[in-house]
């Protein structure tokens, strides 16, 4: 297989993605750069939706049942440094799970363009 479908497999299918997301969230919640953003978040729900979303974008047989990325994130005041911090944490999680850097980079390439729906300039006051 080539392309997106094989990324899903290279991430370890549903079980592998589940581990990546669970491990990532543990790291997010310990990361001083971003943890405060998740203070009021329903973490089990976030985990479920991230698993669905990673499955879909990697070409897996899933449906994403959450809300639009822009709608969800635009009020949260997330800056670019925090965006890169979260991406780094996902990579740390994948390192822990023994995912190759080639496979990690393919997932990162799919996450990177979402930045425009997650980071917004501060409104002028
Ligand atoms: C490519 C990067 C990112 C992806 C793929 C992503 C994905 C998601 C998804 C799927 C949800 C659930 C949507 C829903 O509630 O319907 C969500 C919610 C959330 N994300 Fe992100 N996110 C990203 C970056 C970030 C960053 C950088 C932060 C903060 C540092 C962040 C903070 C949050 C918070 C706080 C929620 C929960 C909002 C709520 O409870 O209403 N996200 N994200």
Tab-separated table of N, CA and C and ligand atoms in Angstrom:
chain	number	residue	atom	x	y	z
A	1	UNK	N	0.825	-1.212	0.000
A	1	UNK	CA	0.000	0.000	0.000
A	1	UNK	C	0.856	1.257	0.000
A	2	UNK	N	0.330	2.307	-0.547
A	2	UNK	CA	1.089	3.559	-0.561
A	2	UNK	C	0.223	4.667	0.041
A	3	UNK	N	0.860	5.771	0.363
A	3	UNK	CA	0.139	6.984	0.728
A	3	UNK	C	-0.555	6.906	2.063
A	4	UNK	N	-1.689	7.613	2.155
A	4	UNK	CA	-2.341	7.842	3.432
A	4	UNK	C	-2.771	6.554	4.129
A	5	UNK	N	-3.262	5.582	3.367
A	5	UNK	CA	-3.750	4.358	4.009
A	5	UNK	C	-2.627	3.686	4.768
A	6	UNK	N	-1.400	3.715	4.231
A	6	UNK	CA	-0.334	3.041	4.932
A	6	UNK	C	0.159	3.833	6.146
A	7	UNK	N	-0.073	5.130	6.177
A	7	UNK	CA	0.291	5.851	7.411
A	7	UNK	C	-0.539	5.331	8.583
A	8	UNK	N	-1.810	5.133	8.374
A	8	UNK	CA	-2.659	4.549	9.431
A	8	UNK	C	-2.055	3.237	9.927
A	9	UNK	N	-1.639	2.395	8.991
A	9	UNK	CA	-1.029	1.118	9.395
A	9	UNK	C	0.300	1.343	10.105
A	10	UNK	N	1.101	2.272	9.585
A	10	UNK	CA	2.414	2.504	10.195
A	10	UNK	C	2.293	3.079	11.612
A	11	UNK	N	1.186	3.738	11.890
A	11	UNK	CA	0.953	4.243	13.250
A	11	UNK	C	0.425	3.135	14.167
A	12	UNK	N	0.169	1.965	13.597
A	12	UNK	CA	-0.275	0.836	14.411
A	12	UNK	C	-1.783	0.667	14.453
A	13	UNK	N	-2.450	1.147	13.406
A	13	UNK	CA	-3.911	1.008	13.308
A	13	UNK	C	-4.599	1.638	14.522
A	14	UNK	N	-5.816	1.205	14.775
A	14	UNK	CA	-6.597	1.841	15.840
A	14	UNK	C	-5.906	1.742	17.202
A	15	UNK	N	-5.347	0.587	17.499
A	15	UNK	CA	-4.703	0.394	18.807
A	15	UNK	C	-3.469	1.275	18.958
A	16	UNK	N	-2.700	1.397	17.886
A	16	UNK	CA	-1.494	2.216	17.941
A	16	UNK	C	-1.844	3.685	18.112
A	17	UNK	N	-2.847	4.140	17.369
A	17	UNK	CA	-3.259	5.544	17.473
A	17	UNK	C	-3.814	5.826	18.869
A	18	UNK	N	-4.525	4.872	19.406
A	18	UNK	CA	-5.056	5.033	20.759
A	18	UNK	C	-3.916	5.260	21.762
A	19	UNK	N	-2.858	4.482	21.634
A	19	UNK	CA	-1.704	4.649	22.536
A	19	UNK	C	-1.015	5.996	22.319
A	20	UNK	N	-0.881	6.387	21.062
A	20	UNK	CA	-0.218	7.669	20.767
A	20	UNK	C	-0.995	8.818	21.415
A	21	UNK	N	-2.309	8.788	21.271
A	21	UNK	CA	-3.123	9.881	21.815
A	21	UNK	C	-3.092	9.861	23.344
A	22	UNK	N	-3.245	8.693	23.941
A	22	UNK	CA	-3.237	8.635	25.411
A	22	UNK	C	-1.897	9.133	25.967
A	23	UNK	N	-0.813	8.696	25.354
A	23	UNK	CA	0.520	9.105	25.798
A	23	UNK	C	0.728	10.613	25.565
A	24	UNK	N	0.242	11.101	24.430
A	24	UNK	CA	0.387	12.536	24.128
A	24	UNK	C	-0.332	13.376	25.174
A	25	UNK	N	-1.538	12.968	25.520
A	25	UNK	CA	-2.325	13.771	26.461
A	25	UNK	C	-1.664	13.797	27.840
A	26	UNK	N	-1.089	12.687	28.250
A	26	UNK	CA	-0.347	12.680	29.523
A	26	UNK	C	0.756	13.746	29.474
A	27	UNK	N	1.434	13.824	28.335
A	27	UNK	CA	2.526	14.795	28.191
A	27	UNK	C	1.983	16.224	28.124
A	28	UNK	N	0.878	16.445	27.387
A	28	UNK	CA	0.296	17.802	27.324
A	28	UNK	C	0.011	18.323	28.736
A	29	UNK	N	-0.562	17.430	29.558
A	29	UNK	CA	-1.036	17.869	30.876
A	29	UNK	C	0.105	18.099	31.866
A	30	UNK	N	1.322	17.708	31.470
A	30	UNK	CA	2.492	17.980	32.306
A	30	UNK	C	3.367	19.074	31.711
A	31	UNK	N	2.961	19.581	30.567
A	31	UNK	CA	3.803	20.536	29.843
A	31	UNK	C	3.409	21.955	30.247
A	32	UNK	N	4.290	22.601	30.986
A	32	UNK	CA	3.990	23.939	31.523
A	32	UNK	C	3.619	24.941	30.431
A	33	UNK	N	4.078	24.696	29.206
A	33	UNK	CA	3.806	25.629	28.111
A	33	UNK	C	2.335	25.601	27.680
A	34	UNK	N	1.664	24.483	27.902
A	34	UNK	CA	0.289	24.352	27.378
A	34	UNK	C	-0.743	23.821	28.363
A	35	UNK	N	-0.306	23.289	29.507
A	35	UNK	CA	-1.268	22.552	30.333
A	35	UNK	C	-2.442	23.403	30.808
A	36	UNK	N	-2.211	24.685	31.052
A	36	UNK	CA	-3.306	25.517	31.563
A	36	UNK	C	-4.464	25.641	30.568
A	37	UNK	N	-4.152	25.495	29.303
A	37	UNK	CA	-5.206	25.582	28.286
A	37	UNK	C	-6.271	24.494	28.474
A	38	UNK	N	-5.862	23.377	29.077
A	38	UNK	CA	-6.760	22.224	29.187
A	38	UNK	C	-7.470	22.150	30.538
A	39	UNK	N	-7.373	23.228	31.332
A	39	UNK	CA	-7.949	23.225	32.684
A	39	UNK	C	-9.422	22.849	32.726
A	40	UNK	N	-10.172	23.325	31.750
A	40	UNK	CA	-11.623	23.087	31.786
A	40	UNK	C	-12.071	22.067	30.750
A	41	UNK	N	-11.113	21.348	30.203
A	41	UNK	CA	-11.443	20.405	29.124
A	41	UNK	C	-11.851	19.047	29.685
A	42	UNK	N	-12.864	18.465	29.042
A	42	UNK	CA	-13.269	17.088	29.323
A	42	UNK	C	-12.241	16.173	28.628
A	43	UNK	N	-11.291	15.675	29.401
A	43	UNK	CA	-10.149	14.966	28.819
A	43	UNK	C	-10.541	13.638	28.129
A	44	UNK	N	-11.400	12.821	28.723
A	44	UNK	CA	-11.786	11.597	28.000
A	44	UNK	C	-12.427	11.896	26.641
A	45	UNK	N	-13.213	12.963	26.586
A	45	UNK	CA	-13.837	13.338	25.311
A	45	UNK	C	-12.781	13.811	24.308
A	46	UNK	N	-11.844	14.633	24.797
A	46	UNK	CA	-10.765	15.089	23.918
A	46	UNK	C	-9.978	13.899	23.371
A	47	UNK	N	-9.690	12.933	24.238
A	47	UNK	CA	-8.922	11.761	23.803
A	47	UNK	C	-9.678	11.016	22.700
A	48	UNK	N	-10.955	10.799	22.909
A	48	UNK	CA	-11.760	10.087	21.913
A	48	UNK	C	-11.737	10.819	20.563
A	49	UNK	N	-11.930	12.141	20.618
A	49	UNK	CA	-12.003	12.910	19.369
A	49	UNK	C	-10.642	12.972	18.666
A	50	UNK	N	-9.570	13.065	19.439
A	50	UNK	CA	-8.235	13.070	18.816
A	50	UNK	C	-7.942	11.718	18.157
A	51	UNK	N	-8.377	10.643	18.784
A	51	UNK	CA	-8.184	9.309	18.185
A	51	UNK	C	-8.934	9.222	16.860
A	52	UNK	N	-10.166	9.686	16.857
A	52	UNK	CA	-10.944	9.670	15.605
A	52	UNK	C	-10.251	10.509	14.534
A	53	UNK	N	-9.792	11.691	14.950
A	53	UNK	CA	-9.225	12.605	13.964
A	53	UNK	C	-7.896	12.078	13.395
A	54	UNK	N	-7.026	11.556	14.260
A	54	UNK	CA	-5.755	11.001	13.774
A	54	UNK	C	-6.027	9.813	12.855
A	55	UNK	N	-7.033	9.021	13.177
A	55	UNK	CA	-7.418	7.900	12.319
A	55	UNK	C	-7.828	8.410	10.937
A	56	UNK	N	-8.708	9.406	10.912
A	56	UNK	CA	-9.193	9.925	9.623
A	56	UNK	C	-8.051	10.517	8.798
A	57	UNK	N	-7.235	11.383	9.416
A	57	UNK	CA	-6.223	12.071	8.599
A	57	UNK	C	-5.123	11.122	8.127
A	58	UNK	N	-4.925	10.008	8.844
A	58	UNK	CA	-3.902	9.055	8.408
A	58	UNK	C	-4.465	8.025	7.422
A	59	UNK	N	-5.733	8.174	7.086
A	59	UNK	CA	-6.317	7.305	6.069
A	59	UNK	C	-7.032	6.087	6.618
A	60	UNK	N	-7.307	6.086	7.901
A	60	UNK	CA	-7.971	4.941	8.520
A	60	UNK	C	-9.489	4.970	8.326
A	61	UNK	N	-10.130	3.860	8.674
A	61	UNK	CA	-11.566	3.695	8.441
A	61	UNK	C	-12.400	4.240	9.595
A	62	UNK	N	-12.310	5.551	9.831
A	62	UNK	CA	-12.999	6.131	10.982
A	62	UNK	C	-13.816	7.327	10.543
A	63	UNK	N	-14.621	7.810	11.472
A	63	UNK	CA	-15.348	9.059	11.262
A	63	UNK	C	-15.007	9.993	12.401
A	64	UNK	N	-14.804	11.250	12.082
A	64	UNK	CA	-14.543	12.263	13.115
A	64	UNK	C	-15.880	12.858	13.539
A	65	UNK	N	-16.183	12.761	14.834
A	65	UNK	CA	-17.492	13.219	15.309
A	65	UNK	C	-17.414	14.543	16.066
A	66	UNK	N	-16.222	15.165	16.077
A	66	UNK	CA	-16.074	16.407	16.825
A	66	UNK	C	-16.419	17.624	15.997
A	67	UNK	N	-16.111	18.770	16.548
A	67	UNK	CA	-16.422	20.032	15.897
A	67	UNK	C	-15.264	20.481	15.012
A	68	UNK	N	-15.549	21.473	14.221
A	68	UNK	CA	-14.587	22.084	13.313
A	68	UNK	C	-13.398	22.669	14.103
A	69	UNK	N	-12.189	22.444	13.618
A	69	UNK	CA	-10.977	22.885	14.324
A	69	UNK	C	-10.975	24.388	14.622
A	70	UNK	N	-11.409	25.176	13.647
A	70	UNK	CA	-11.383	26.621	13.831
A	70	UNK	C	-12.378	27.049	14.912
A	71	UNK	N	-13.572	26.473	14.848
A	71	UNK	CA	-14.611	26.809	15.826
A	71	UNK	C	-14.138	26.447	17.244
A	72	UNK	N	-13.517	25.281	17.369
A	72	UNK	CA	-13.085	24.791	18.688
A	72	UNK	C	-11.967	25.659	19.271
A	73	UNK	N	-10.984	26.020	18.430
A	73	UNK	CA	-9.768	26.626	18.966
A	73	UNK	C	-9.733	28.144	18.951
A	74	UNK	N	-10.591	28.794	18.177
A	74	UNK	CA	-10.329	30.221	17.957
A	74	UNK	C	-10.494	31.085	19.192
A	75	UNK	N	-11.292	30.648	20.166
A	75	UNK	CA	-11.433	31.450	21.369
A	75	UNK	C	-10.402	31.146	22.447
A	76	UNK	N	-9.510	30.203	22.194
A	76	UNK	CA	-8.640	29.705	23.269
A	76	UNK	C	-7.360	30.514	23.444
A	77	UNK	N	-7.059	31.412	22.534
A	77	UNK	CA	-5.872	32.255	22.678
A	77	UNK	C	-4.561	31.498	22.559
A	78	UNK	N	-4.541	30.485	21.717
A	78	UNK	CA	-3.337	29.654	21.544
A	78	UNK	C	-2.346	30.384	20.629
A	79	UNK	N	-1.079	30.465	21.074
A	79	UNK	CA	-0.086	31.126	20.230
A	79	UNK	C	0.761	30.091	19.471
A	80	UNK	N	1.589	30.611	18.573
A	80	UNK	CA	2.365	29.708	17.711
A	80	UNK	C	3.298	28.822	18.534
A	81	UNK	N	3.922	29.400	19.568
A	81	UNK	CA	4.841	28.599	20.391
A	81	UNK	C	4.095	27.428	21.030
A	82	UNK	N	2.859	27.687	21.445
A	82	UNK	CA	2.071	26.603	22.047
A	82	UNK	C	1.684	25.551	21.009
A	83	UNK	N	1.408	26.006	19.811
A	83	UNK	CA	1.123	25.039	18.744
A	83	UNK	C	2.317	24.110	18.547
A	84	UNK	N	3.515	24.695	18.445
A	84	UNK	CA	4.703	23.853	18.227
A	84	UNK	C	5.012	22.988	19.452
A	85	UNK	N	4.685	23.500	20.642
A	85	UNK	CA	4.896	22.705	21.867
A	85	UNK	C	4.040	21.441	21.831
A	86	UNK	N	2.784	21.613	21.434
A	86	UNK	CA	1.899	20.441	21.376
A	86	UNK	C	2.393	19.439	20.331
A	87	UNK	N	2.810	19.945	19.184
A	87	UNK	CA	3.326	19.041	18.146
A	87	UNK	C	4.560	18.291	18.650
A	88	UNK	N	5.429	19.014	19.368
A	88	UNK	CA	6.622	18.375	19.933
A	88	UNK	C	6.230	17.276	20.921
A	89	UNK	N	5.206	17.543	21.720
A	89	UNK	CA	4.759	16.542	22.697
A	89	UNK	C	4.229	15.279	22.005
A	90	UNK	N	3.546	15.463	20.894
A	90	UNK	CA	3.066	14.280	20.148
A	90	UNK	C	4.265	13.476	19.643
A	91	UNK	N	5.307	14.191	19.221
A	91	UNK	CA	6.516	13.474	18.767
A	91	UNK	C	7.205	12.744	19.912
A	92	UNK	N	7.228	13.361	21.091
A	92	UNK	CA	7.832	12.687	22.259
A	92	UNK	C	7.052	11.408	22.569
A	93	UNK	N	5.731	11.498	22.479
A	93	UNK	CA	4.892	10.316	22.724
A	93	UNK	C	5.215	9.224	21.701
A	94	UNK	N	5.355	9.616	20.441
A	94	UNK	CA	5.645	8.619	19.403
A	94	UNK	C	7.036	8.021	19.575
A	95	UNK	N	8.000	8.852	20.002
A	95	UNK	CA	9.335	8.320	20.310
A	95	UNK	C	9.241	7.230	21.366
A	96	UNK	N	8.497	7.528	22.427
A	96	UNK	CA	8.334	6.563	23.524
A	96	UNK	C	7.769	5.242	23.026
A	97	UNK	N	6.874	5.346	22.032
A	97	UNK	CA	6.200	4.150	21.533
A	97	UNK	C	6.961	3.488	20.392
A	98	UNK	N	8.130	4.028	20.062
A	98	UNK	CA	8.976	3.385	19.053
A	98	UNK	C	8.533	3.584	17.619
A	99	UNK	N	7.767	4.643	17.370
A	99	UNK	CA	7.363	4.959	15.989
A	99	UNK	C	8.564	5.588	15.265
A	100	UNK	N	8.842	5.146	14.076
A	100	UNK	CA	10.022	5.650	13.352
A	100	UNK	C	9.877	7.128	13.038
A	101	UNK	N	11.027	7.806	12.885
A	101	UNK	CA	10.910	9.241	12.629
A	101	UNK	C	10.313	9.511	11.255
A	102	UNK	N	10.490	8.620	10.302
A	102	UNK	CA	9.856	8.817	8.987
A	102	UNK	C	8.334	8.823	9.133
A	103	UNK	N	7.827	7.898	9.925
A	103	UNK	CA	6.372	7.831	10.143
A	103	UNK	C	5.909	9.048	10.939
A	104	UNK	N	6.676	9.424	11.963
A	104	UNK	CA	6.333	10.621	12.745
A	104	UNK	C	6.216	11.842	11.837
A	105	UNK	N	7.167	11.963	10.924
A	105	UNK	CA	7.173	13.140	10.057
A	105	UNK	C	5.953	13.184	9.148
A	106	UNK	N	5.473	12.022	8.750
A	106	UNK	CA	4.274	11.999	7.905
A	106	UNK	C	3.061	12.478	8.691
A	107	UNK	N	2.964	12.111	9.958
A	107	UNK	CA	1.840	12.623	10.761
A	107	UNK	C	2.001	14.134	10.977
A	108	UNK	N	3.233	14.555	11.285
A	108	UNK	CA	3.471	15.986	11.524
A	108	UNK	C	3.097	16.820	10.286
A	109	UNK	N	3.381	16.271	9.120
A	109	UNK	CA	3.074	17.009	7.885
A	109	UNK	C	1.565	17.210	7.717
A	110	UNK	N	0.780	16.313	8.294
A	110	UNK	CA	-0.677	16.463	8.208
A	110	UNK	C	-1.203	17.420	9.285
A	111	UNK	N	-0.488	17.500	10.402
A	111	UNK	CA	-0.923	18.404	11.485
A	111	UNK	C	-0.510	19.852	11.210
A	112	UNK	N	0.651	20.033	10.602
A	112	UNK	CA	1.207	21.387	10.439
A	112	UNK	C	0.228	22.371	9.784
A	113	UNK	N	-0.446	21.994	8.699
A	113	UNK	CA	-1.353	22.966	8.063
A	113	UNK	C	-2.580	23.328	8.898
A	114	UNK	N	-2.825	22.597	9.977
A	114	UNK	CA	-3.966	22.937	10.842
A	114	UNK	C	-3.668	24.186	11.676
A	115	UNK	N	-2.399	24.618	11.677
A	115	UNK	CA	-2.011	25.776	12.488
A	115	UNK	C	-2.906	26.982	12.212
A	116	UNK	N	-3.268	27.175	10.964
A	116	UNK	CA	-4.066	28.359	10.619
A	116	UNK	C	-5.471	28.332	11.223
A	117	UNK	N	-5.921	27.161	11.644
A	117	UNK	CA	-7.239	27.057	12.287
A	117	UNK	C	-7.135	27.023	13.813
A	118	UNK	N	-5.904	27.103	14.336
A	118	UNK	CA	-5.701	26.918	15.775
A	118	UNK	C	-5.070	28.154	16.419
A	119	UNK	N	-4.179	28.804	15.668
A	119	UNK	CA	-3.477	29.994	16.181
A	119	UNK	C	-4.031	31.225	15.471
A	120	UNK	N	-4.466	32.202	16.254
A	120	UNK	CA	-5.025	33.432	15.691
A	120	UNK	C	-4.277	34.624	16.249
A	121	UNK	N	-4.117	35.669	15.461
A	121	UNK	CA	-3.475	36.865	15.989
A	121	UNK	C	-4.326	37.456	17.112
A	122	UNK	N	-3.659	38.080	18.087
A	122	UNK	CA	-4.383	38.744	19.175
A	122	UNK	C	-5.214	39.896	18.612
A	123	UNK	N	-6.453	40.028	19.085
A	123	UNK	CA	-7.239	41.162	18.618
A	123	UNK	C	-6.602	42.473	19.086
A	124	UNK	N	-6.708	43.516	18.284
A	124	UNK	CA	-6.201	44.842	18.691
A	124	UNK	C	-7.104	45.420	19.759
A	125	UNK	N	-6.480	46.067	20.734
A	125	UNK	CA	-7.314	46.641	21.805
A	125	UNK	C	-7.255	48.160	21.754
B	1	LIG	C1	-2.592	20.191	15.070
B	1	LIG	C2	-2.805	20.470	16.320
B	1	LIG	C3	-4.123	20.199	17.011
B	1	LIG	C4	-5.083	19.289	16.732
B	1	LIG	C5	-5.106	18.260	15.609
B	1	LIG	C6	-6.133	19.453	17.725
B	1	LIG	C7	-7.278	18.682	17.776
B	1	LIG	C8	-8.312	18.872	18.659
B	1	LIG	C9	-9.555	18.151	18.665
B	1	LIG	C10	-9.910	17.018	17.706
B	1	LIG	C11	-10.316	18.642	19.649
B	1	LIG	C12	-11.738	18.214	20.047
B	1	LIG	C13	-12.761	19.007	19.254
B	1	LIG	C14	-14.110	19.076	19.902
B	1	LIG	O1	-14.159	19.342	21.120
B	1	LIG	O2	-15.120	18.864	19.208
B	1	LIG	C15	-9.554	19.682	20.299
B	1	LIG	C16	-9.962	20.418	21.388
B	1	LIG	C17	-9.128	21.204	22.132
B	1	LIG	N1	-7.853	21.598	21.823
B	1	LIG	FE1	-6.860	21.078	20.172
B	1	LIG	N2	-5.788	20.461	18.573
B	1	LIG	C18	-4.569	20.936	18.181
B	1	LIG	C19	-3.850	21.932	18.783
B	1	LIG	C20	-4.139	22.454	20.018
B	1	LIG	C21	-3.250	23.304	20.795
B	1	LIG	C22	-1.882	23.782	20.313
B	1	LIG	C23	-3.884	23.550	21.975
B	1	LIG	C24	-3.415	24.342	23.170
B	1	LIG	C25	-2.169	24.547	23.461
B	1	LIG	C26	-5.184	22.887	21.929
B	1	LIG	C27	-6.125	22.929	22.927
B	1	LIG	C28	-7.368	22.360	22.844
B	1	LIG	C29	-8.362	22.478	23.878
B	1	LIG	C30	-8.220	23.245	25.196
B	1	LIG	C31	-9.483	21.756	23.435
B	1	LIG	C32	-10.799	21.540	24.160
B	1	LIG	C33	-11.764	22.651	23.883
B	1	LIG	C34	-13.032	22.438	24.673
B	1	LIG	O3	-13.013	21.736	25.667
B	1	LIG	O4	-14.043	22.980	24.245
B	1	LIG	N3	-5.297	22.238	20.733
B	1	LIG	N4	-8.332	19.806	19.673
